[in-house]
Coordinates of C-alpha atoms and ligand atoms in Angstrom, one line a residue:
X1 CA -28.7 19.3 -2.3
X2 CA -26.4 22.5 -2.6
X3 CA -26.7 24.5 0.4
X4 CA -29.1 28.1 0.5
X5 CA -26.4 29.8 -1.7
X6 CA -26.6 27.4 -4.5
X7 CA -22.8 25.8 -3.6
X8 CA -21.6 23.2 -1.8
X9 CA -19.8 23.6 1.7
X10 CA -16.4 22.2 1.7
X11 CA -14.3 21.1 5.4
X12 CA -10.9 20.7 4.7
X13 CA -9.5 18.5 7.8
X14 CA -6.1 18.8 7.5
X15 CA -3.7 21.3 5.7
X16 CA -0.2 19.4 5.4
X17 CA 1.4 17.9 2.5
X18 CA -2.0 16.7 0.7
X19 CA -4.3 19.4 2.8
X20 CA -2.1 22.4 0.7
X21 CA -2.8 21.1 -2.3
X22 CA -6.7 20.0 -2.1
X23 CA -7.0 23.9 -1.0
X24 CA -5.1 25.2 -3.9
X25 CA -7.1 22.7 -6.3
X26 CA -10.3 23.7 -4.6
X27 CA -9.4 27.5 -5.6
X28 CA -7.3 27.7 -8.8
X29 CA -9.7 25.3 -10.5
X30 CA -13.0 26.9 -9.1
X31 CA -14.6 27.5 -12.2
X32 CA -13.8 24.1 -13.5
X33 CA -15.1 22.2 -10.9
X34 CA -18.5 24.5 -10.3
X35 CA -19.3 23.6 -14.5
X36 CA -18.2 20.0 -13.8
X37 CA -20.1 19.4 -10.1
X38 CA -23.0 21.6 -11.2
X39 CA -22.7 24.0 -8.6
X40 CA -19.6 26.3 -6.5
X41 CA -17.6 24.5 -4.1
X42 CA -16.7 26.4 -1.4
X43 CA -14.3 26.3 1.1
X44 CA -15.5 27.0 4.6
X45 CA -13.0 25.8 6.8
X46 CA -10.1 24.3 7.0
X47 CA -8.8 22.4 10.2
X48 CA -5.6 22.5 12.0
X49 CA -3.6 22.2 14.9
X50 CA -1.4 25.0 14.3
X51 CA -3.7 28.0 13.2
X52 CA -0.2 30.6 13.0
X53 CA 2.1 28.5 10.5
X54 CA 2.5 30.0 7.3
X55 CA 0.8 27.9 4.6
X56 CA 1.4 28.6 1.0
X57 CA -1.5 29.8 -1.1
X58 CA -4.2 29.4 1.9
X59 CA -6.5 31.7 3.4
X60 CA -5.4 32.4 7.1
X61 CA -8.9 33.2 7.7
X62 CA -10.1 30.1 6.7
X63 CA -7.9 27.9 9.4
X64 CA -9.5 26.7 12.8
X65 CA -8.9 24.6 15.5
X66 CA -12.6 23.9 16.1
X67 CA -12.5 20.6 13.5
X68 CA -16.1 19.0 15.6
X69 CA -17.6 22.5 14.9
X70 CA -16.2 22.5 11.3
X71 CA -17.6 19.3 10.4
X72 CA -21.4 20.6 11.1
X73 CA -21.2 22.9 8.9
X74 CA -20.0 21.4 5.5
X75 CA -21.8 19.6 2.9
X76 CA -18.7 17.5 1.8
X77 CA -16.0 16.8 4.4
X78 CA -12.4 16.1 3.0
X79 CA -10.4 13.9 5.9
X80 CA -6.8 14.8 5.0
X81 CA -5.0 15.1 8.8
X82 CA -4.6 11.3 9.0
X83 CA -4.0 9.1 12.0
X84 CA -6.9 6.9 13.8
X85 CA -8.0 9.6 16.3
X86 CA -9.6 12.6 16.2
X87 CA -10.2 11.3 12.3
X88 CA -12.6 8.7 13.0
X89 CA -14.7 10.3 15.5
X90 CA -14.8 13.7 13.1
X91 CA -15.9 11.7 10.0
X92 CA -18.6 9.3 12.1
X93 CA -19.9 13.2 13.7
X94 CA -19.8 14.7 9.4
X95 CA -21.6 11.9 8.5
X96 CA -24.2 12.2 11.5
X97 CA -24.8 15.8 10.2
X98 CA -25.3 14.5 6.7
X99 CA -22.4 15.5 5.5
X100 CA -20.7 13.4 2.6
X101 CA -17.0 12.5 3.1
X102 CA -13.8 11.9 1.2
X103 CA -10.8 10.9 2.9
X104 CA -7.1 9.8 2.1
X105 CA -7.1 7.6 5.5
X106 CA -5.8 4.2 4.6
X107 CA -4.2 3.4 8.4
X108 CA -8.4 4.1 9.7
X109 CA -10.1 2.4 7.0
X110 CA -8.0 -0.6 7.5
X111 CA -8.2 -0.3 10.9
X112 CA -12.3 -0.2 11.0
X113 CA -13.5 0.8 7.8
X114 CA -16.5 -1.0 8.4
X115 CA -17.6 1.1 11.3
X116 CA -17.5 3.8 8.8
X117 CA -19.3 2.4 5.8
X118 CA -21.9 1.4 8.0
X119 CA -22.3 4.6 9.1
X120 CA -22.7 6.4 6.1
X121 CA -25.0 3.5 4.4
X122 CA -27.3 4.4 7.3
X123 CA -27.0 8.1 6.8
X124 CA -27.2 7.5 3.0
X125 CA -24.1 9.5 2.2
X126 CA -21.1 8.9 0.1
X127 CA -17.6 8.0 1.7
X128 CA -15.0 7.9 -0.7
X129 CA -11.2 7.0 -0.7
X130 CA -9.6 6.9 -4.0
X131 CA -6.6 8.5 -2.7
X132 CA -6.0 5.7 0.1
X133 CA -4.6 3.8 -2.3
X134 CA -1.7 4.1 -4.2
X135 CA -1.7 8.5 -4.5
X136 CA -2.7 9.6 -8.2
X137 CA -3.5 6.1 -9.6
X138 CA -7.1 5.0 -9.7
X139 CA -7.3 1.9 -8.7
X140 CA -10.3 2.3 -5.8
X141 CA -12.8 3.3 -8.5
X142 CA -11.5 0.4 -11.0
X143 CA -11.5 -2.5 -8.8
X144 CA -15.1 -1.1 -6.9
X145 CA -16.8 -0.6 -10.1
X146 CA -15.3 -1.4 -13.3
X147 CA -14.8 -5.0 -12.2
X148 CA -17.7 -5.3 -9.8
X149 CA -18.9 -8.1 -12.8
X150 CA -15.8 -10.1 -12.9
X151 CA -13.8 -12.4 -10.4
X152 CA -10.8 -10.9 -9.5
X153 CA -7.8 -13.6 -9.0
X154 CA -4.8 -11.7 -7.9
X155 CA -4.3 -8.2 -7.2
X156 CA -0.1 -7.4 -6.4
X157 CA 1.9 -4.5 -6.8
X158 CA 3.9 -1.8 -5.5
X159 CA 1.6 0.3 -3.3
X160 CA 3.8 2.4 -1.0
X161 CA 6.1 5.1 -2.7
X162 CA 8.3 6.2 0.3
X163 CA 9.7 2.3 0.3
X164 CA 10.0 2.2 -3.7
X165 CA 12.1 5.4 -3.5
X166 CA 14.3 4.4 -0.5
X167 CA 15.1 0.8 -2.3
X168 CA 15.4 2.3 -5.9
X169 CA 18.1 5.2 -4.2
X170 CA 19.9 2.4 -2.5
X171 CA 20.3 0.5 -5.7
X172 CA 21.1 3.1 -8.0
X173 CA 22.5 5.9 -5.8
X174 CA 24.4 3.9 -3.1
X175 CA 22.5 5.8 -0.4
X176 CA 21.9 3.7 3.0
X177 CA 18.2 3.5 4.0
X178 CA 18.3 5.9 6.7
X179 CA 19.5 8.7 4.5
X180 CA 17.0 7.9 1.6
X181 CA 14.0 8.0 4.2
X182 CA 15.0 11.4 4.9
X183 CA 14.7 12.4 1.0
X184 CA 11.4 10.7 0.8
X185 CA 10.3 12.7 3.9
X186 CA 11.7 16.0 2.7
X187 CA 9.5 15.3 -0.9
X188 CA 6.4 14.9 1.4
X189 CA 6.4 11.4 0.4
X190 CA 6.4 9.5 3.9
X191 CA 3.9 9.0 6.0
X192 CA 3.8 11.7 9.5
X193 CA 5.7 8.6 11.1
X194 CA 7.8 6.9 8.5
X195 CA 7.8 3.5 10.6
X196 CA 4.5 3.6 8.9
X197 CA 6.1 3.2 5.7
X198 CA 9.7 1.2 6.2
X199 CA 7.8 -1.5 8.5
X200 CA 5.5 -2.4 5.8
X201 CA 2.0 -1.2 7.7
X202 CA 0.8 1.7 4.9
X203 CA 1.2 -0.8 2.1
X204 CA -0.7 -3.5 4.3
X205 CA -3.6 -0.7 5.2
X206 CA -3.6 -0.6 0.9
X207 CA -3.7 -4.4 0.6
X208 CA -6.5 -4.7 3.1
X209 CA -8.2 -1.8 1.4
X210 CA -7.5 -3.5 -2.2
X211 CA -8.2 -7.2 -0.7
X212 CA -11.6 -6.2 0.5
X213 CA -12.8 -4.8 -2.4
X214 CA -11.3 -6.8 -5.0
X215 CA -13.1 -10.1 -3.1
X216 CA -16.2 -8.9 -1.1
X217 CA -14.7 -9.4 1.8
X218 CA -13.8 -7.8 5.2
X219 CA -10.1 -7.6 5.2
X220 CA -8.8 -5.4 8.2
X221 CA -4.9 -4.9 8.4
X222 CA -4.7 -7.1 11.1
X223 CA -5.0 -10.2 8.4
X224 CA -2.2 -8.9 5.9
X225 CA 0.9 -10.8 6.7
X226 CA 3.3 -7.8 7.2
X227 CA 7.1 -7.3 6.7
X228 CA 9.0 -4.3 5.4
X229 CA 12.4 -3.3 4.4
X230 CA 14.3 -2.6 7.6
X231 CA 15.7 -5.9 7.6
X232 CA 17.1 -4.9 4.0
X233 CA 21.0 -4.7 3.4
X234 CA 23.0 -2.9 0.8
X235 CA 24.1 -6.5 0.3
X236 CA 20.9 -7.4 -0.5
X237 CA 20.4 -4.6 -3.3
X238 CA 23.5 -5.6 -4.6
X239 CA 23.4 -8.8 -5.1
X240 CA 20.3 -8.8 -6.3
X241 CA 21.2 -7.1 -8.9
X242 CA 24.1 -9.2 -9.9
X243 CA 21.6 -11.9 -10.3
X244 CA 19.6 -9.7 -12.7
X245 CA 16.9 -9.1 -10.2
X246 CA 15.5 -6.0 -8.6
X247 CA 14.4 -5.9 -4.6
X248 CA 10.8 -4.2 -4.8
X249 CA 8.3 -4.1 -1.5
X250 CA 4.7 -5.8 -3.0
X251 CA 1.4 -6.5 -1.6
X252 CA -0.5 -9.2 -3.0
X253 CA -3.7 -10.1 -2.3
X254 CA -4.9 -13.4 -4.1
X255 CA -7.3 -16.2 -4.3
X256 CA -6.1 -19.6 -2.6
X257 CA -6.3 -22.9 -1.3
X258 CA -5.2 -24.0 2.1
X259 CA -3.8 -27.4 2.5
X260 CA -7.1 -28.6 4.0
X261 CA -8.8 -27.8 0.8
X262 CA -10.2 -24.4 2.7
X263 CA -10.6 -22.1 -0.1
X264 CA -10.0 -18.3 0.7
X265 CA -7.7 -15.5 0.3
X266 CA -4.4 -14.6 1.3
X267 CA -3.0 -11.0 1.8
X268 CA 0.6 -10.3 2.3
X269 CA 3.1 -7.5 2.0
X270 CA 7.0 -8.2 2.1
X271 CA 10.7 -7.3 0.2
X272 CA 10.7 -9.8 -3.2
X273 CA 12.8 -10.3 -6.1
X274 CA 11.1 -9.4 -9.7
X275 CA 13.3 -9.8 -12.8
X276 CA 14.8 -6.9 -13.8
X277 CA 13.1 -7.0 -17.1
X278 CA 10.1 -7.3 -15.1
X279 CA 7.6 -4.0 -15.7
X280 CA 7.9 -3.5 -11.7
X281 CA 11.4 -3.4 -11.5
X282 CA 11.0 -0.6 -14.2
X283 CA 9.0 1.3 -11.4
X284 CA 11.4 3.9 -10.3
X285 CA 11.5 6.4 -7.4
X286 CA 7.7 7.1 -5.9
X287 CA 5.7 5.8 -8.4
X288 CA 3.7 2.6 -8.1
X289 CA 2.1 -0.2 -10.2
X290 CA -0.5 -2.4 -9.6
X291 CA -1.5 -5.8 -11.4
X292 CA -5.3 -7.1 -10.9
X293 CA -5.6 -10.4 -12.3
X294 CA -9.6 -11.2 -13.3
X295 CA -11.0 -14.1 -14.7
X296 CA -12.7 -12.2 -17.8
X297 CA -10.5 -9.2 -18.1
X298 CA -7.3 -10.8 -17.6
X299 CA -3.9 -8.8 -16.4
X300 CA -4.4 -5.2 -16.1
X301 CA -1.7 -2.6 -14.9
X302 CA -2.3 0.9 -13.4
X303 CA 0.5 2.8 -12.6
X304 CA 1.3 6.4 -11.6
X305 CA 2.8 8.9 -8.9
X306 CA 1.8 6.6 -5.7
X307 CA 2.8 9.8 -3.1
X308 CA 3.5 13.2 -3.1
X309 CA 0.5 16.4 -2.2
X310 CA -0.2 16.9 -5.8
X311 CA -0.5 13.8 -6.8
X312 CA -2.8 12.5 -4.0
X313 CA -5.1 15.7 -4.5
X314 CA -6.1 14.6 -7.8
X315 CA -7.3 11.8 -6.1
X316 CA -8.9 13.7 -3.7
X317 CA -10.7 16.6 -5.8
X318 CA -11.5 13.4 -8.4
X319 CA -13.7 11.8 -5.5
X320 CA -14.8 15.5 -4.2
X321 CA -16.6 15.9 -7.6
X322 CA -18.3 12.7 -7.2
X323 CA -19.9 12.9 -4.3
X324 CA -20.5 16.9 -4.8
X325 CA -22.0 15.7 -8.3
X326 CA -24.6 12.7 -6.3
X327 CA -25.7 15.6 -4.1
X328 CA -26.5 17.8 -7.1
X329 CA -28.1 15.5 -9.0
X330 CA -29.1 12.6 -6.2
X331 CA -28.3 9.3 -5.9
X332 CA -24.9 7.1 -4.1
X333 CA -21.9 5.8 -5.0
X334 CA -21.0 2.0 -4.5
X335 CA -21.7 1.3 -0.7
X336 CA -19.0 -1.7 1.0
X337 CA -19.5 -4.7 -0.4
X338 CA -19.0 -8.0 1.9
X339 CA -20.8 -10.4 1.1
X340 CA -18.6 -13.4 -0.5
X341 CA -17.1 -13.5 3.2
X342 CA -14.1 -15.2 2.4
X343 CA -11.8 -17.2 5.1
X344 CA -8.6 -15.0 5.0
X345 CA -6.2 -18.2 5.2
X346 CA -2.9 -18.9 7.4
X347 CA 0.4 -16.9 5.8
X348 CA 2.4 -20.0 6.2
X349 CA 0.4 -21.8 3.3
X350 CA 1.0 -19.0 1.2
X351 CA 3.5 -20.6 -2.0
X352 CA 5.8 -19.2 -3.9
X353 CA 9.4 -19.1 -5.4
X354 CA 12.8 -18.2 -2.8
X355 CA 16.5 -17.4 -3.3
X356 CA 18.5 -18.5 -0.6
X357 CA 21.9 -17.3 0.0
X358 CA 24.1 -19.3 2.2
X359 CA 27.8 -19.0 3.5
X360 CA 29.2 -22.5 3.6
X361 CA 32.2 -24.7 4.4
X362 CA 34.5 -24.7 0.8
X363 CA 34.7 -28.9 1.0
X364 CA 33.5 -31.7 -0.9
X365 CA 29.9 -33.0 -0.4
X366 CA 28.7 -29.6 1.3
X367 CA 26.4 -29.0 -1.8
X368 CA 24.7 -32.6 -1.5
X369 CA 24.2 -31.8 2.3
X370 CA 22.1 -29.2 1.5
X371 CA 20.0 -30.3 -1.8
X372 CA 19.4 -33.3 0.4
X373 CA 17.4 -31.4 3.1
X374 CA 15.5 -28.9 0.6
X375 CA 14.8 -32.7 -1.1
X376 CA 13.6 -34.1 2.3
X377 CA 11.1 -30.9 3.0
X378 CA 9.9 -31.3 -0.6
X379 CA 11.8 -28.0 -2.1
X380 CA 12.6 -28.6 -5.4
X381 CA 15.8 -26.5 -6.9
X382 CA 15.8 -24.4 -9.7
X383 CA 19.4 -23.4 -9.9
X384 CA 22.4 -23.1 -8.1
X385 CA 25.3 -20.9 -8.2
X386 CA 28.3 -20.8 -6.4
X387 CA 31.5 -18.7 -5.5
X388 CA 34.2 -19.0 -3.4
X389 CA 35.6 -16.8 -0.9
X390 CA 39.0 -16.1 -1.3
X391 CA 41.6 -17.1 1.7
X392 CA 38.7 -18.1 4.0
X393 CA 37.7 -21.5 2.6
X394 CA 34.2 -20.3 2.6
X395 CA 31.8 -20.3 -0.4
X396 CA 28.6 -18.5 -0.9
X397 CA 25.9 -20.9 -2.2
X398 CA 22.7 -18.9 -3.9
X399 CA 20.1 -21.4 -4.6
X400 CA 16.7 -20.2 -6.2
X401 CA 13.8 -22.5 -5.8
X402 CA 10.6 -23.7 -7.9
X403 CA 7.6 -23.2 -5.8
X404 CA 7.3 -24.1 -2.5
X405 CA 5.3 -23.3 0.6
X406 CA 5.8 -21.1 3.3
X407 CA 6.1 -24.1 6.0
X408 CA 8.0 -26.3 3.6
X409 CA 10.4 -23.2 2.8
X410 CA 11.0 -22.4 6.5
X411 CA 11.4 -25.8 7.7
X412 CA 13.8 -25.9 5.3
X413 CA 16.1 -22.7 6.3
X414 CA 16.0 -23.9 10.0
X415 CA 17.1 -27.3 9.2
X416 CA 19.7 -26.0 6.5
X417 CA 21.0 -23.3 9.9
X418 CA 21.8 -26.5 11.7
X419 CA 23.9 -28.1 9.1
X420 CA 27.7 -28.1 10.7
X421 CA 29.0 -27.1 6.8
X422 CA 26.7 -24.4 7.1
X423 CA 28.2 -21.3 8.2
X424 CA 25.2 -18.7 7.7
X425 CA 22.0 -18.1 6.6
X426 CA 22.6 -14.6 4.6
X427 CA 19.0 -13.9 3.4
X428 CA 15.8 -15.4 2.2
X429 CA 14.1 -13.9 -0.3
X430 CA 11.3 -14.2 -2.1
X431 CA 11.0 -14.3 -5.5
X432 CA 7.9 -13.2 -7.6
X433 CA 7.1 -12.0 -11.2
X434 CA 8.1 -15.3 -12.9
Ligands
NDP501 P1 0.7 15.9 7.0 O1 1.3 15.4 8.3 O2 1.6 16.6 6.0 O3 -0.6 16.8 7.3 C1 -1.5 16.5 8.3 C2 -2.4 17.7 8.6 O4 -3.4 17.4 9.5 C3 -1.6 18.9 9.1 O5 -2.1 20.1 8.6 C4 -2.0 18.9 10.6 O6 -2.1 20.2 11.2 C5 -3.4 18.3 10.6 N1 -3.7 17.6 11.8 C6 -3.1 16.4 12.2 N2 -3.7 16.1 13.4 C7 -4.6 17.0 13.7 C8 -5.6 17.2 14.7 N3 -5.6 16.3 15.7 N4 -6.4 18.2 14.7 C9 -6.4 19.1 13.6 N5 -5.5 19.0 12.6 C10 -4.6 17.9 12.6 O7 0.1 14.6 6.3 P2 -0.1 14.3 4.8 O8 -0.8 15.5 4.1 O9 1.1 13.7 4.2 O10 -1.2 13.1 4.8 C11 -2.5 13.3 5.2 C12 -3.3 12.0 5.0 O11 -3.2 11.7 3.6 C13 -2.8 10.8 5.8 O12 -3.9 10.0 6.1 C14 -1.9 10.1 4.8 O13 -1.8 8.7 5.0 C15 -2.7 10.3 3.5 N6 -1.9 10.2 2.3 C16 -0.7 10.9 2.1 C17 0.0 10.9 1.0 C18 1.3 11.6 0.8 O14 1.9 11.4 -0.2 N7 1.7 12.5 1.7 C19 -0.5 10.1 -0.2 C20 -1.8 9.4 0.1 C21 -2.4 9.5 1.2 P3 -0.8 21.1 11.4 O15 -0.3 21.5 10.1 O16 -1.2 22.2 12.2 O17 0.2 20.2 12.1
HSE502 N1 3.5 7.3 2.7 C1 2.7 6.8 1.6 C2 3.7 6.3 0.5 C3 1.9 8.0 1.0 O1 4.9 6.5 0.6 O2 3.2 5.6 -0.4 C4 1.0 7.5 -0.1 O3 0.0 6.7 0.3

């Protein structure tokens, strides 16, 4: 129900990168969202830490320190400050006072997201979080609703922009990963702490987020299989490129069966090879793309500006008028949905394709050496290429794989590291997107 004055009470919690722009949305487009909602949104109170700094466009007056006081107040709370804690405990005390919320929180609802939809089922409230996932792109809303009546297979993609920029500057710009961090920071795309970002956690809080919805099932960050892409090298960029390949960070969440016959899912987030012909690799700078698989529907792709304040606003005013719209006219959005209670199943069964570079003794037989012990562990070979080094009677074996496990694959490396022709293990790599 609108409040007394016939609007709606807005709490801003947080006014950073996303926070500026939700409170410039909120004003500029006033009149647009009143006719759209059904009645005014307006802006009560925005909460900070620092009420003096200077922020663009917003209201001084409207700044406060006082977030628990804010959030009793506000018909529709907008959690944009991030972080675990005070977050949680302010959006579990809105939705006490009734309040609906919207939040951009990936790291807390795939932390204990649960704790929170329970809450606001019992409160009957909405809590919405388009813009968790992958900035501008809908993809909450699509994967909630629009397939809520189809099975979803496979859902992988490119989920974290401050990672797709760093690797695309690297590759096309020469810049070393420290240096394109520091872009991605200044363009507001990285998280407050970009270890967040480079160590793969953000885009596993997304695939948890995506996983769980996509299969009815409780998927908390802690089941994602998690690397990122500080283990990365130049070298890396480079030669996957020579090999006309592209190094992209994707989460993949999929449907799958364990080597006991278990069936379940699996949710993992790492560096991979895609063909450079490959739509992903086409995914330059911030922006993101995510495939969903579904038995009826088939491959679907949404892409779009994955980071950046404006672009997560969208999200954010998009979900705003929702919930601002149920409260008007009654009624809930989609509550959490667990029920097919999947087993989330061990990483290590998890199968797919590898590139495996190797620095090798330049003699005869080294190459059988090698295919023999990928034969033994049940790794067939797709290809092989080879180069010499010159002067150091060294060559450089790069041997792409068909399908394999995770066990079978590592077994492999570790017996392949203990080969005496076998100088060094340069990289393993993954290889996805045919
Ligand atoms: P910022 O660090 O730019 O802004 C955080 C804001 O929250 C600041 O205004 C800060 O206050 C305020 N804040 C932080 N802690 C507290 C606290 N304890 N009490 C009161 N205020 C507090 O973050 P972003 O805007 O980049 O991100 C916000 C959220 O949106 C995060 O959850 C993030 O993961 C998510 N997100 C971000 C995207 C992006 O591209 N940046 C994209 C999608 C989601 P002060 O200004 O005084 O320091
Ligand atoms: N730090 C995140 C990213 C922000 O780079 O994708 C968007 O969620």
């Amino acid at each position: 129900m609108p409040h007394q004055s016939g609007s709606l009470r807005v709490a801003l919690l947080g006014c950073g990168v996303v926070g500026t722009q939700v409170a410039r949305l909120l004003t500029e487009q006033a009149d647009d969202l009143a006719a759209r909602v059904g009645a005014r949104l307006e802006l009560v109170g925005i909460a900070v830490r620092d009420t003096t700094a200077e922020r663009e466009g917003v209201d001084p007056a409207l700044l406060t320190q006082d977030a628990d006081e804010l959030v009793t107040r506000a018909d529709v709370v907008v959690e944009v400050m991030g972080g675990i804690e005070p977050a949680r405990t302010l959006i579990l005390r809105a939705i006490e006072h009734g309040a609906s919320v919207v939040t951009a929180n990936k790291a807390l609802l795939a932390a204990d997201g649960p704790t929170l939809y329970a809450a606001a089922d019992a409160a009957g409230v909405d809590l919405y979080f388009e813009a968790a996932v992958a900035g501008a792109i809908p993809i909450v809303r699509p994967v909630r609703e629009s397939l809520a009546g189809d099975r979803v297979q496979r859902v992988l993609g490119i989920v974290n922009g401050t990672t797709n920029y760093v690797l695309d500057k690297m590759a096309t710009d020469g810049l070393d990963l420290d240096q394109a961090v520091k872009e991605a920071q200044a363009l507001g795309y990285a998280e407050a702490d970009p270890t967040a970002d480079v160590e793969g956690y953000d885009a596993a809080a997304k695939a948890a987020i995506l996983a769980s919805l996509a299969f009815h099932t409780r998927v908390s960050i802690d089941d994602v299989h998690r690397e990122g892409i500080t283990g990365l090298t130049a070298d890396d960029v480079a030669w996957a490129a020579s090999t006309g390949r592209t190094l992209k960070l994707l989460a993949i969440a999929e449907r799958n069966t364990a080597d006991d016959g278990t069936e379940g899912i699996q949710v993992r987030v790492h560096p991979a090879l895609v063909p450079s012909d490959h739509p992903l690799a086409g995914v330059r700078g911030a922006f993101n793309a995510v495939f969903v698989e579904a038995e009826a529907a088939g491959e679907l792709m949404f892409y779009g500006r994955g980071a950046g304040g404006a672009p997560t606003a969208s999200a954010v005013l998009g979900d705003v008028v929702s919930v601002a719209r149920h409260r008007v006219l009654g009624g809930r959005g989609p509550v959490e949905s667990s029920y097919a209670d999947l087993p989330v199943l061990p990483a290590d069964s998890a199968r797919t394709r590898y590139q495996v570079r190797l620095e090798v003794r330049d003699q005869p037989g080294v190459l059988a050496q090698v295919a023999a012990v990928l034969a033994e562990h049940g790794v067939s070979i797709e290809s092989v290429r080879q180069s010499a080094v010159p002067d150091d009677h060294v060559a450089l074996l790069l041997i792409t794989t068909h399908t394999a496990s995770e066990r079978a694959l590592s077994g492999t490396v570790e017996a392949i590291s203990g080969l005496d022709v076998v100088r060094a293990v340069v990289s393993v790599l993954r290889v996805e997107g045919a």
